[in-house]
mmCIF file of C-alpha atoms in Angstrom:
data_model
loop_
_atom_site.group_PDB
_atom_site.id
_atom_site.type_symbol
_atom_site.label_atom_id
_atom_site.label_comp_id
_atom_site.label_asym_id
_atom_site.label_seq_id
_atom_site.Cartn_x
_atom_site.Cartn_y
_atom_site.Cartn_z
ATOM 1 C CA MET S 1 144.559 93.175 211.975
ATOM 2 C CA LYS S 2 140.966 93.229 213.178
ATOM 3 C CA ASP S 3 138.319 90.770 211.927
ATOM 4 C CA TYR S 4 135.781 93.527 211.286
ATOM 5 C CA ILE S 5 135.285 97.211 210.843
ATOM 6 C CA ILE S 6 131.636 98.069 211.429
ATOM 7 C CA VAL S 7 130.372 101.407 210.087
ATOM 8 C CA GLY S 8 127.272 102.569 211.996
ATOM 9 C CA ALA S 9 126.172 102.008 215.581
ATOM 10 C CA GLY S 10 122.429 101.823 215.303
ATOM 11 C CA ILE S 11 120.431 98.614 215.880
ATOM 12 C CA ALA S 12 122.021 96.974 212.809
ATOM 13 C CA GLY S 13 125.613 97.839 213.618
ATOM 14 C CA VAL S 14 125.303 96.986 217.260
ATOM 15 C CA SER S 15 123.622 93.676 216.439
ATOM 16 C CA PHE S 16 126.577 92.729 214.243
ATOM 17 C CA ALA S 17 129.083 93.902 216.886
ATOM 18 C CA GLU S 18 127.411 91.718 219.449
ATOM 19 C CA THR S 19 127.333 88.776 217.008
ATOM 20 C CA ALA S 20 131.088 89.256 216.398
ATOM 21 C CA PHE S 21 131.656 89.431 220.167
ATOM 22 C CA LEU S 22 129.744 86.226 220.765
ATOM 23 C CA ASN S 23 131.874 84.489 218.153
ATOM 24 C CA ARG S 24 135.140 85.863 219.643
ATOM 25 C CA LYS S 25 135.931 88.036 216.655
ATOM 26 C CA SER S 26 137.768 91.323 216.979
ATOM 27 C CA PHE S 27 136.108 94.499 215.714
ATOM 28 C CA THR S 28 136.092 98.283 215.646
ATOM 29 C CA VAL S 29 132.881 100.304 215.226
ATOM 30 C CA ILE S 30 132.999 103.718 213.566
ATOM 31 C CA SER S 31 129.990 106.021 214.043
ATOM 32 C CA ASP S 32 129.076 109.706 214.303
ATOM 33 C CA LYS S 33 125.384 109.125 215.223
ATOM 34 C CA SER S 34 124.314 111.051 212.125
ATOM 35 C CA GLN S 35 121.526 108.529 211.464
ATOM 36 C CA ASN S 36 119.116 108.658 214.394
ATOM 37 C CA SER S 37 116.255 106.357 213.305
ATOM 38 C CA SER S 38 117.274 103.647 215.853
ATOM 39 C CA TYR S 39 116.852 106.172 218.645
ATOM 40 C CA VAL S 40 113.525 107.505 217.397
ATOM 41 C CA ALA S 41 112.084 104.014 216.898
ATOM 42 C CA ALA S 42 109.346 102.913 219.298
ATOM 43 C CA GLY S 43 111.211 99.597 219.686
ATOM 44 C CA LEU S 44 108.049 97.473 219.676
ATOM 45 C CA TYR S 45 108.449 93.840 218.714
ATOM 46 C CA ASN S 46 105.381 92.043 217.477
ATOM 47 C CA PRO S 47 105.329 89.025 215.169
ATOM 48 C CA VAL S 48 101.994 89.986 213.634
ATOM 49 C CA ILE S 49 101.223 92.733 211.094
ATOM 50 C CA LEU S 50 97.976 93.901 212.597
ATOM 51 C CA LYS S 51 96.802 95.906 209.580
ATOM 52 C CA ARG S 52 96.607 92.786 207.458
ATOM 53 C CA PHE S 53 96.576 90.074 210.187
ATOM 54 C CA SER S 54 99.598 88.406 208.629
ATOM 55 C CA MET S 55 103.120 87.385 209.691
ATOM 56 C CA PRO S 56 106.398 88.449 208.024
ATOM 57 C CA LEU S 57 108.708 85.710 206.857
ATOM 58 C CA ASP S 58 110.308 83.806 209.726
ATOM 59 C CA ALA S 59 108.787 86.171 212.348
ATOM 60 C CA LYS S 60 108.314 83.297 214.868
ATOM 61 C CA GLU S 61 111.963 82.238 214.514
ATOM 62 C CA HIS S 62 113.159 85.834 214.760
ATOM 63 C CA LEU S 63 111.156 86.362 217.991
ATOM 64 C CA GLU S 64 112.665 83.213 219.523
ATOM 65 C CA TYR S 65 116.158 84.418 218.564
ATOM 66 C CA ILE S 66 116.027 87.968 219.905
ATOM 67 C CA LYS S 67 114.892 87.112 223.439
ATOM 68 C CA PRO S 68 118.100 85.301 224.571
ATOM 69 C CA PHE S 69 120.187 87.701 222.392
ATOM 70 C CA TYR S 70 118.947 90.794 224.256
ATOM 71 C CA LYS S 71 118.896 89.036 227.640
ATOM 72 C CA ASN S 72 122.569 88.138 227.300
ATOM 73 C CA ILE S 73 123.430 91.833 226.665
ATOM 74 C CA GLU S 74 121.285 92.913 229.625
ATOM 75 C CA GLU S 75 123.082 90.547 231.993
ATOM 76 C CA ARG S 76 126.557 91.360 230.701
ATOM 77 C CA LEU S 77 126.049 95.153 230.837
ATOM 78 C CA ASN S 78 123.836 95.115 233.907
ATOM 79 C CA VAL S 79 121.043 97.081 232.318
ATOM 80 C CA LYS S 80 117.302 96.508 231.537
ATOM 81 C CA PHE S 81 115.937 97.512 228.165
ATOM 82 C CA ASP S 82 113.845 94.547 226.936
ATOM 83 C CA ILE S 83 110.383 95.018 228.434
ATOM 84 C CA SER S 84 107.672 92.371 227.992
ATOM 85 C CA LEU S 85 104.412 94.135 227.350
ATOM 86 C CA PRO S 86 101.133 92.942 225.789
ATOM 87 C CA ILE S 87 99.789 94.806 222.712
ATOM 88 C CA TYR S 88 96.047 95.383 222.584
ATOM 89 C CA ARG S 89 94.488 95.889 219.185
ATOM 90 C CA LYS S 90 91.505 98.226 219.585
ATOM 91 C CA PHE S 91 88.606 96.933 217.494
ATOM 92 C CA VAL S 92 86.656 99.569 215.598
ATOM 93 C CA SER S 93 83.788 97.253 214.496
ATOM 94 C CA ALA S 94 82.223 93.845 214.780
ATOM 95 C CA GLU S 95 83.674 93.101 211.388
ATOM 96 C CA GLU S 96 87.210 93.637 212.679
ATOM 97 C CA GLN S 97 86.439 91.301 215.591
ATOM 98 C CA ASN S 98 85.452 88.597 213.059
ATOM 99 C CA ASN S 99 88.587 89.218 211.057
ATOM 100 C CA TRP S 100 90.614 88.759 214.240
ATOM 101 C CA PHE S 101 88.978 85.422 215.043
ATOM 102 C CA GLU S 102 89.518 84.204 211.455
ATOM 103 C CA ALA S 103 93.173 85.102 211.720
ATOM 104 C CA ALA S 104 93.492 83.438 215.160
ATOM 105 C CA ASP S 105 92.327 80.158 213.566
ATOM 106 C CA LYS S 106 95.300 80.135 211.217
ATOM 107 C CA PRO S 107 98.088 77.766 212.487
ATOM 108 C CA ALA S 108 100.850 80.330 212.033
ATOM 109 C CA LEU S 109 98.970 83.062 213.909
ATOM 110 C CA SER S 110 97.149 81.087 216.589
ATOM 111 C CA PRO S 111 100.103 81.178 219.064
ATOM 112 C CA PHE S 112 100.123 84.965 218.989
ATOM 113 C CA LEU S 113 96.481 86.051 218.884
ATOM 114 C CA SER S 114 94.236 85.573 221.934
ATOM 115 C CA THR S 115 90.821 84.182 221.047
ATOM 116 C CA SER S 116 89.004 86.285 223.726
ATOM 117 C CA VAL S 117 87.642 89.793 223.205
ATOM 118 C CA LEU S 118 88.832 91.870 226.135
ATOM 119 C CA HIS S 119 86.709 94.663 227.541
ATOM 120 C CA THR S 120 89.270 96.201 229.883
ATOM 121 C CA LYS S 121 88.360 99.825 230.666
ATOM 122 C CA TYR S 122 91.005 102.468 230.448
ATOM 123 C CA PHE S 123 90.260 105.998 231.535
ATOM 124 C CA GLY S 124 89.937 108.265 228.554
ATOM 125 C CA ILE S 125 89.635 105.501 225.924
ATOM 126 C CA ASP S 126 86.231 104.547 224.493
ATOM 127 C CA SER S 127 86.314 100.935 223.296
ATOM 128 C CA PRO S 128 82.801 99.645 222.667
ATOM 129 C CA PHE S 129 84.059 96.712 220.549
ATOM 130 C CA GLY S 130 86.830 95.763 222.999
ATOM 131 C CA TYR S 131 90.380 94.672 222.244
ATOM 132 C CA GLY S 132 92.291 91.731 220.872
ATOM 133 C CA LYS S 133 95.455 90.770 222.775
ATOM 134 C CA VAL S 134 98.682 89.991 220.932
ATOM 135 C CA LEU S 135 100.840 87.547 222.797
ATOM 136 C CA HIS S 136 104.660 87.283 223.238
ATOM 137 C CA THR S 137 105.197 90.997 222.550
ATOM 138 C CA GLY S 138 107.117 93.864 224.147
ATOM 139 C CA TYR S 139 109.535 96.626 223.370
ATOM 140 C CA VAL S 140 113.220 97.418 223.456
ATOM 141 C CA ASP S 141 114.020 100.759 225.033
ATOM 142 C CA THR S 142 116.364 101.751 222.238
ATOM 143 C CA ASP S 143 117.779 104.732 224.133
ATOM 144 C CA VAL S 144 118.958 102.502 227.000
ATOM 145 C CA PHE S 145 119.991 99.664 224.695
ATOM 146 C CA LEU S 146 122.137 101.800 222.389
ATOM 147 C CA ASP S 147 123.553 104.189 225.002
ATOM 148 C CA SER S 148 124.698 101.330 227.281
ATOM 149 C CA TYR S 149 126.163 99.403 224.343
ATOM 150 C CA HIS S 150 128.008 102.462 223.079
ATOM 151 C CA LYS S 151 129.491 102.998 226.538
ATOM 152 C CA TYR S 152 130.700 99.414 226.578
ATOM 153 C CA LEU S 153 132.197 99.774 223.091
ATOM 154 C CA TYR S 154 133.926 103.016 223.985
ATOM 155 C CA SER S 155 135.264 101.799 227.325
ATOM 156 C CA ASP S 156 136.773 98.718 225.634
ATOM 157 C CA ASN S 157 138.259 100.750 222.774
ATOM 158 C CA HIS S 158 135.906 99.230 220.238
ATOM 159 C CA LEU S 159 134.316 102.537 219.175
ATOM 160 C CA ILE S 160 135.689 105.420 217.121
ATOM 161 C CA LYS S 161 133.428 108.456 217.240
ATOM 162 C CA ASP S 162 133.945 109.891 213.808
ATOM 163 C CA THR S 163 132.294 110.401 210.402
ATOM 164 C CA PHE S 164 133.284 107.637 208.006
ATOM 165 C CA ASN S 165 134.897 108.868 204.774
ATOM 166 C CA HIS S 166 134.405 106.305 202.064
ATOM 167 C CA ALA S 167 137.231 107.828 199.971
ATOM 168 C CA ASP S 168 139.763 106.757 202.623
ATOM 169 C CA LEU S 169 138.811 103.086 202.431
ATOM 170 C CA GLN S 170 141.390 100.918 200.664
ATOM 171 C CA ILE S 171 140.262 97.467 199.528
ATOM 172 C CA ASN S 172 142.826 94.739 199.081
ATOM 173 C CA THR S 173 142.408 91.086 198.176
ATOM 174 C CA ASP S 174 142.732 89.761 201.696
ATOM 175 C CA PHE S 175 141.869 92.805 203.887
ATOM 176 C CA VAL S 176 140.582 96.352 203.912
ATOM 177 C CA GLU S 177 142.303 99.336 205.435
ATOM 178 C CA TYR S 178 140.892 102.579 206.756
ATOM 179 C CA LYS S 179 143.152 105.363 208.063
ATOM 180 C CA GLY S 180 145.737 102.802 209.205
ATOM 181 C CA LEU S 181 143.148 100.424 210.662
ATOM 182 C CA LYS S 182 143.249 96.991 208.931
ATOM 183 C CA ALA S 183 140.506 94.353 209.036
ATOM 184 C CA ARG S 184 139.577 91.211 207.212
ATOM 185 C CA HIS S 185 136.107 92.619 206.429
ATOM 186 C CA ILE S 186 134.072 95.790 206.599
ATOM 187 C CA ILE S 187 130.362 95.886 207.425
ATOM 188 C CA PHE S 188 128.307 98.912 206.341
ATOM 189 C CA SER S 189 125.265 99.533 208.631
ATOM 190 C CA GLU S 190 124.644 103.216 207.866
ATOM 191 C CA GLY S 191 120.847 103.211 207.700
ATOM 192 C CA PHE S 192 119.548 105.896 205.359
ATOM 193 C CA GLY S 193 123.166 107.109 205.014
ATOM 194 C CA LEU S 194 123.495 104.233 202.486
ATOM 195 C CA HIS S 195 122.718 106.832 199.802
ATOM 196 C CA ALA S 196 126.250 108.319 200.316
ATOM 197 C CA ASN S 197 127.922 104.868 200.131
ATOM 198 C CA PRO S 198 129.603 104.393 196.701
ATOM 199 C CA TYR S 199 129.594 100.587 197.082
ATOM 200 C CA PHE S 200 125.886 100.151 197.643
ATOM 201 C CA MET S 201 124.199 103.442 196.749
ATOM 202 C CA ASN S 202 122.410 101.876 193.715
ATOM 203 C CA LEU S 203 120.372 99.577 195.861
ATOM 204 C CA PRO S 204 116.709 100.629 196.218
ATOM 205 C CA LEU S 205 116.705 101.908 199.791
ATOM 206 C CA ASP S 206 113.730 104.246 199.993
ATOM 207 C CA GLY S 207 113.835 105.927 203.404
ATOM 208 C CA THR S 208 110.525 106.585 205.126
ATOM 209 C CA LYS S 209 110.317 109.469 207.537
ATOM 210 C CA GLY S 210 108.624 108.762 210.844
ATOM 211 C CA GLU S 211 107.604 111.149 213.580
ATOM 212 C CA LEU S 212 106.377 110.432 217.099
ATOM 213 C CA LEU S 213 105.441 112.267 220.267
ATOM 214 C CA VAL S 214 106.395 111.663 223.878
ATOM 215 C CA ILE S 215 103.472 112.725 226.072
ATOM 216 C CA LYS S 216 102.669 112.808 229.763
ATOM 217 C CA ALA S 217 99.134 111.705 230.629
ATOM 218 C CA PRO S 218 98.744 111.076 234.399
ATOM 219 C CA ASP S 219 95.111 109.903 234.102
ATOM 220 C CA LEU S 220 95.633 107.345 231.310
ATOM 221 C CA LYS S 221 97.196 104.592 233.439
ATOM 222 C CA LEU S 222 97.949 102.177 230.591
ATOM 223 C CA ASP S 223 99.729 98.925 231.420
ATOM 224 C CA VAL S 224 99.636 97.689 227.823
ATOM 225 C CA ALA S 225 100.529 99.109 224.425
ATOM 226 C CA ILE S 226 97.472 100.143 222.408
ATOM 227 C CA ASN S 227 97.425 99.608 218.664
ATOM 228 C CA ALA S 228 94.811 101.570 216.718
ATOM 229 C CA SER S 229 95.316 104.160 213.919
ATOM 230 C CA ILE S 230 98.411 105.019 215.954
ATOM 231 C CA PHE S 231 100.175 103.204 218.829
ATOM 232 C CA ILE S 232 100.402 104.368 222.478
ATOM 233 C CA LEU S 233 103.345 102.787 224.309
ATOM 234 C CA PRO S 234 103.723 103.280 228.060
ATOM 235 C CA ILE S 235 107.361 103.944 229.036
ATOM 236 C CA GLY S 236 106.951 104.698 232.760
ATOM 237 C CA ASN S 237 106.144 107.652 235.001
ATOM 238 C CA ASP S 238 102.857 108.347 233.231
ATOM 239 C CA THR S 239 104.744 108.998 229.972
ATOM 240 C CA TYR S 240 103.975 107.449 226.602
ATOM 241 C CA ARG S 241 105.378 107.196 223.094
ATOM 242 C CA VAL S 242 102.769 107.976 220.459
ATOM 243 C CA GLY S 243 103.270 107.308 216.747
ATOM 244 C CA ALA S 244 103.933 107.002 214.113
ATOM 245 C CA THR S 245 103.733 108.890 210.808
ATOM 246 C CA TYR S 246 104.853 107.585 207.430
ATOM 247 C CA GLU S 247 106.189 110.146 204.993
ATOM 248 C CA TRP S 248 107.803 108.983 201.717
ATOM 249 C CA TYR S 249 108.937 112.358 200.172
ATOM 250 C CA ASP S 250 110.497 114.394 202.998
ATOM 251 C CA LYS S 251 113.948 112.960 203.577
ATOM 252 C CA THR S 252 114.976 115.382 206.411
ATOM 253 C CA ALA S 253 115.188 114.162 209.980
ATOM 254 C CA GLU S 254 113.588 117.324 211.380
ATOM 255 C CA PRO S 255 110.158 117.177 213.099
ATOM 256 C CA THR S 256 107.409 118.944 211.133
ATOM 257 C CA GLU S 257 104.221 120.750 212.100
ATOM 258 C CA ALA S 258 102.295 118.533 209.602
ATOM 259 C CA GLY S 259 103.537 115.411 211.362
ATOM 260 C CA LYS S 260 102.732 116.807 214.777
ATOM 261 C CA LYS S 261 99.230 117.791 213.646
ATOM 262 C CA GLU S 262 98.541 114.369 212.200
ATOM 263 C CA LEU S 263 99.615 112.656 215.458
ATOM 264 C CA ILE S 264 97.629 115.020 217.656
ATOM 265 C CA GLU S 265 94.472 114.534 215.557
ATOM 266 C CA LYS S 266 94.732 110.759 215.771
ATOM 267 C CA LEU S 267 95.579 110.871 219.484
ATOM 268 C CA ASP S 268 92.596 113.092 220.203
ATOM 269 C CA GLU S 269 90.362 110.572 218.369
ATOM 270 C CA LEU S 270 91.707 107.771 220.561
ATOM 271 C CA ILE S 271 91.907 109.360 224.034
ATOM 272 C CA SER S 272 89.837 112.008 225.774
ATOM 273 C CA CYS S 273 91.985 112.643 228.859
ATOM 274 C CA ASP S 274 94.384 115.554 229.282
ATOM 275 C CA TYR S 275 98.014 115.182 228.142
ATOM 276 C CA GLU S 276 101.136 117.241 227.746
ATOM 277 C CA ILE S 277 103.540 116.935 224.847
ATOM 278 C CA LEU S 278 107.073 116.521 226.184
ATOM 279 C CA GLU S 279 108.994 115.770 222.971
ATOM 280 C CA HIS S 280 108.453 115.668 219.216
ATOM 281 C CA LEU S 281 110.929 113.345 217.415
ATOM 282 C CA ALA S 282 111.636 112.422 213.817
ATOM 283 C CA GLY S 283 113.927 110.055 211.903
ATOM 284 C CA ILE S 284 114.352 108.399 208.526
ATOM 285 C CA ARG S 285 113.713 104.675 208.611
ATOM 286 C CA PRO S 286 115.899 102.631 206.204
ATOM 287 C CA THR S 287 113.048 100.956 204.292
ATOM 288 C CA VAL S 288 112.990 98.909 201.066
ATOM 289 C CA LYS S 289 109.981 98.753 198.735
ATOM 290 C CA ASP S 290 109.489 95.043 199.247
ATOM 291 C CA ARG S 291 109.719 95.615 203.061
ATOM 292 C CA LYS S 292 112.647 93.215 203.483
ATOM 293 C CA PRO S 293 116.205 93.865 204.652
ATOM 294 C CA LEU S 294 119.292 94.341 202.545
ATOM 295 C CA ILE S 295 122.090 92.009 203.557
ATOM 296 C CA GLY S 296 124.992 90.499 201.626
ATOM 297 C CA THR S 297 128.485 90.824 200.146
ATOM 298 C CA HIS S 298 129.481 93.176 197.349
ATOM 299 C CA GLU S 299 129.509 91.460 193.961
ATOM 300 C CA VAL S 300 133.083 92.661 193.207
ATOM 301 C CA TYR S 301 134.680 93.403 196.566
ATOM 302 C CA LYS S 302 134.394 90.216 198.655
ATOM 303 C CA ARG S 303 135.636 91.931 201.823
ATOM 304 C CA VAL S 304 132.820 94.563 201.702
ATOM 305 C CA HIS S 305 129.407 93.709 203.172
ATOM 306 C CA LEU S 306 126.038 95.323 203.921
ATOM 307 C CA LEU S 307 123.552 95.050 206.770
ATOM 308 C CA ASN S 308 120.724 97.541 206.230
ATOM 309 C CA GLY S 309 117.069 98.039 205.360
ATOM 310 C CA LEU S 310 115.618 96.903 208.719
ATOM 311 C CA GLY S 311 112.746 99.334 208.274
ATOM 312 C CA THR S 312 110.111 99.536 211.036
ATOM 313 C CA ARG S 313 111.056 96.133 212.533
ATOM 314 C CA GLY S 314 114.660 96.870 213.512
ATOM 315 C CA VAL S 315 114.637 95.315 216.967
ATOM 316 C CA MET S 316 113.201 92.076 215.615
ATOM 317 C CA LEU S 317 115.297 91.863 212.451
ATOM 318 C CA GLY S 318 118.681 93.272 213.608
ATOM 319 C CA PRO S 319 120.052 90.258 215.553
ATOM 320 C CA PRO S 320 118.911 87.494 213.199
ATOM 321 C CA MET S 321 120.020 89.442 210.079
ATOM 322 C CA ALA S 322 123.400 90.068 211.681
ATOM 323 C CA LYS S 323 123.720 86.303 212.336
ATOM 324 C CA ALA S 324 122.755 85.521 208.732
ATOM 325 C CA LEU S 325 125.383 87.895 207.400
ATOM 326 C CA PHE S 326 127.997 86.610 209.827
ATOM 327 C CA ASP S 327 127.256 82.996 208.885
ATOM 328 C CA SER S 328 127.560 83.881 205.226
ATOM 329 C CA ILE S 329 130.960 85.486 205.692
ATOM 330 C CA GLU S 330 132.528 83.022 208.136
ATOM 331 C CA ASN S 331 130.774 79.739 207.338
ATOM 332 C CA ASP S 332 129.738 80.058 203.661
ATOM 333 C CA ILE S 333 126.079 79.617 204.601
ATOM 334 C CA PRO S 334 123.972 81.197 201.784
ATOM 335 C CA ILE S 335 121.812 84.197 202.648
ATOM 336 C CA ASP S 336 118.076 83.686 201.972
ATOM 337 C CA LYS S 337 117.276 85.126 198.581
ATOM 338 C CA SER S 338 114.371 87.127 199.974
ATOM 339 C CA VAL S 339 116.728 89.372 202.007
ATOM 340 C CA SER S 340 119.860 89.150 199.885
ATOM 341 C CA ILE S 341 121.085 92.331 198.202
ATOM 342 C CA HIS S 342 121.438 90.238 195.028
ATOM 343 C CA ARG S 343 117.699 89.946 194.574
ATOM 344 C CA PHE S 344 117.941 93.341 192.854
ATOM 345 C CA LYS S 345 120.743 92.258 190.509
ATOM 346 C CA ARG S 346 119.906 93.121 186.909
#
């Protein structure tokens, strides 16, 4: 009898697996990699929403939690995927500069927004109004993070590479059983695949398609991430991730010409140096209309749980939301109503 079956091995599923590991719980992960949004994600972590100069709920606490969480995995698996990197907000006007300074005066935001206008010159980027620097930011290389964690899971017989069939799940009072595998609890972390889950499919998960480009630009020489109408994230060897688009109607995970055109147009407005497109990627983010996660226990089946809806902030939300769900299951600590699945109960 395992403690947990975890369905899905993206950021959410891996975060719960690591939480179970840290608490000495046994588990098996089942995944077929059909939901790829965790791989396509830029992986940026930033406590400030720069469009509105605001902070999501508990962003400071989440940032403090993820740093040792990821560092522990890096040391245990002998990999490096958490990269500290400043984010520079490119100002488009004097008015935006003023808005930045007003935001920097707010007690919640002041630790994260530099009060100096930076006029660093980057080849190919025109920035007459300068930049604002966001502090305590970086990115998780999700390819390295997930690939290395999957290898660890597989080598320790914690991972079953298969498509989960909900019809084969048997739910008992004290345990669940799936194809002969018994566990005290089952955690569903299927991303946009939630829509095929009969236990939670009525929850308002509204996937948002995102596309990004990987480019090579030898002359750009960025040592920071640039945030403007799009982001440019340096990932080494003169290559950069550029994104992202937001499409609410197309629910396919295939890259589109329309998405590519939008990214190229915005990139050409931002940089004037030559570049080569190496990759064009797309995925469906598991988003919720109120922009908050979906975590909690099924109303009827007390052994069935959900960890989903991490949206565009997966690397910041995954670990603390996994802990919140784990504490709810194991220690009867109530889940915050703002992220509980029961906020949608009619």
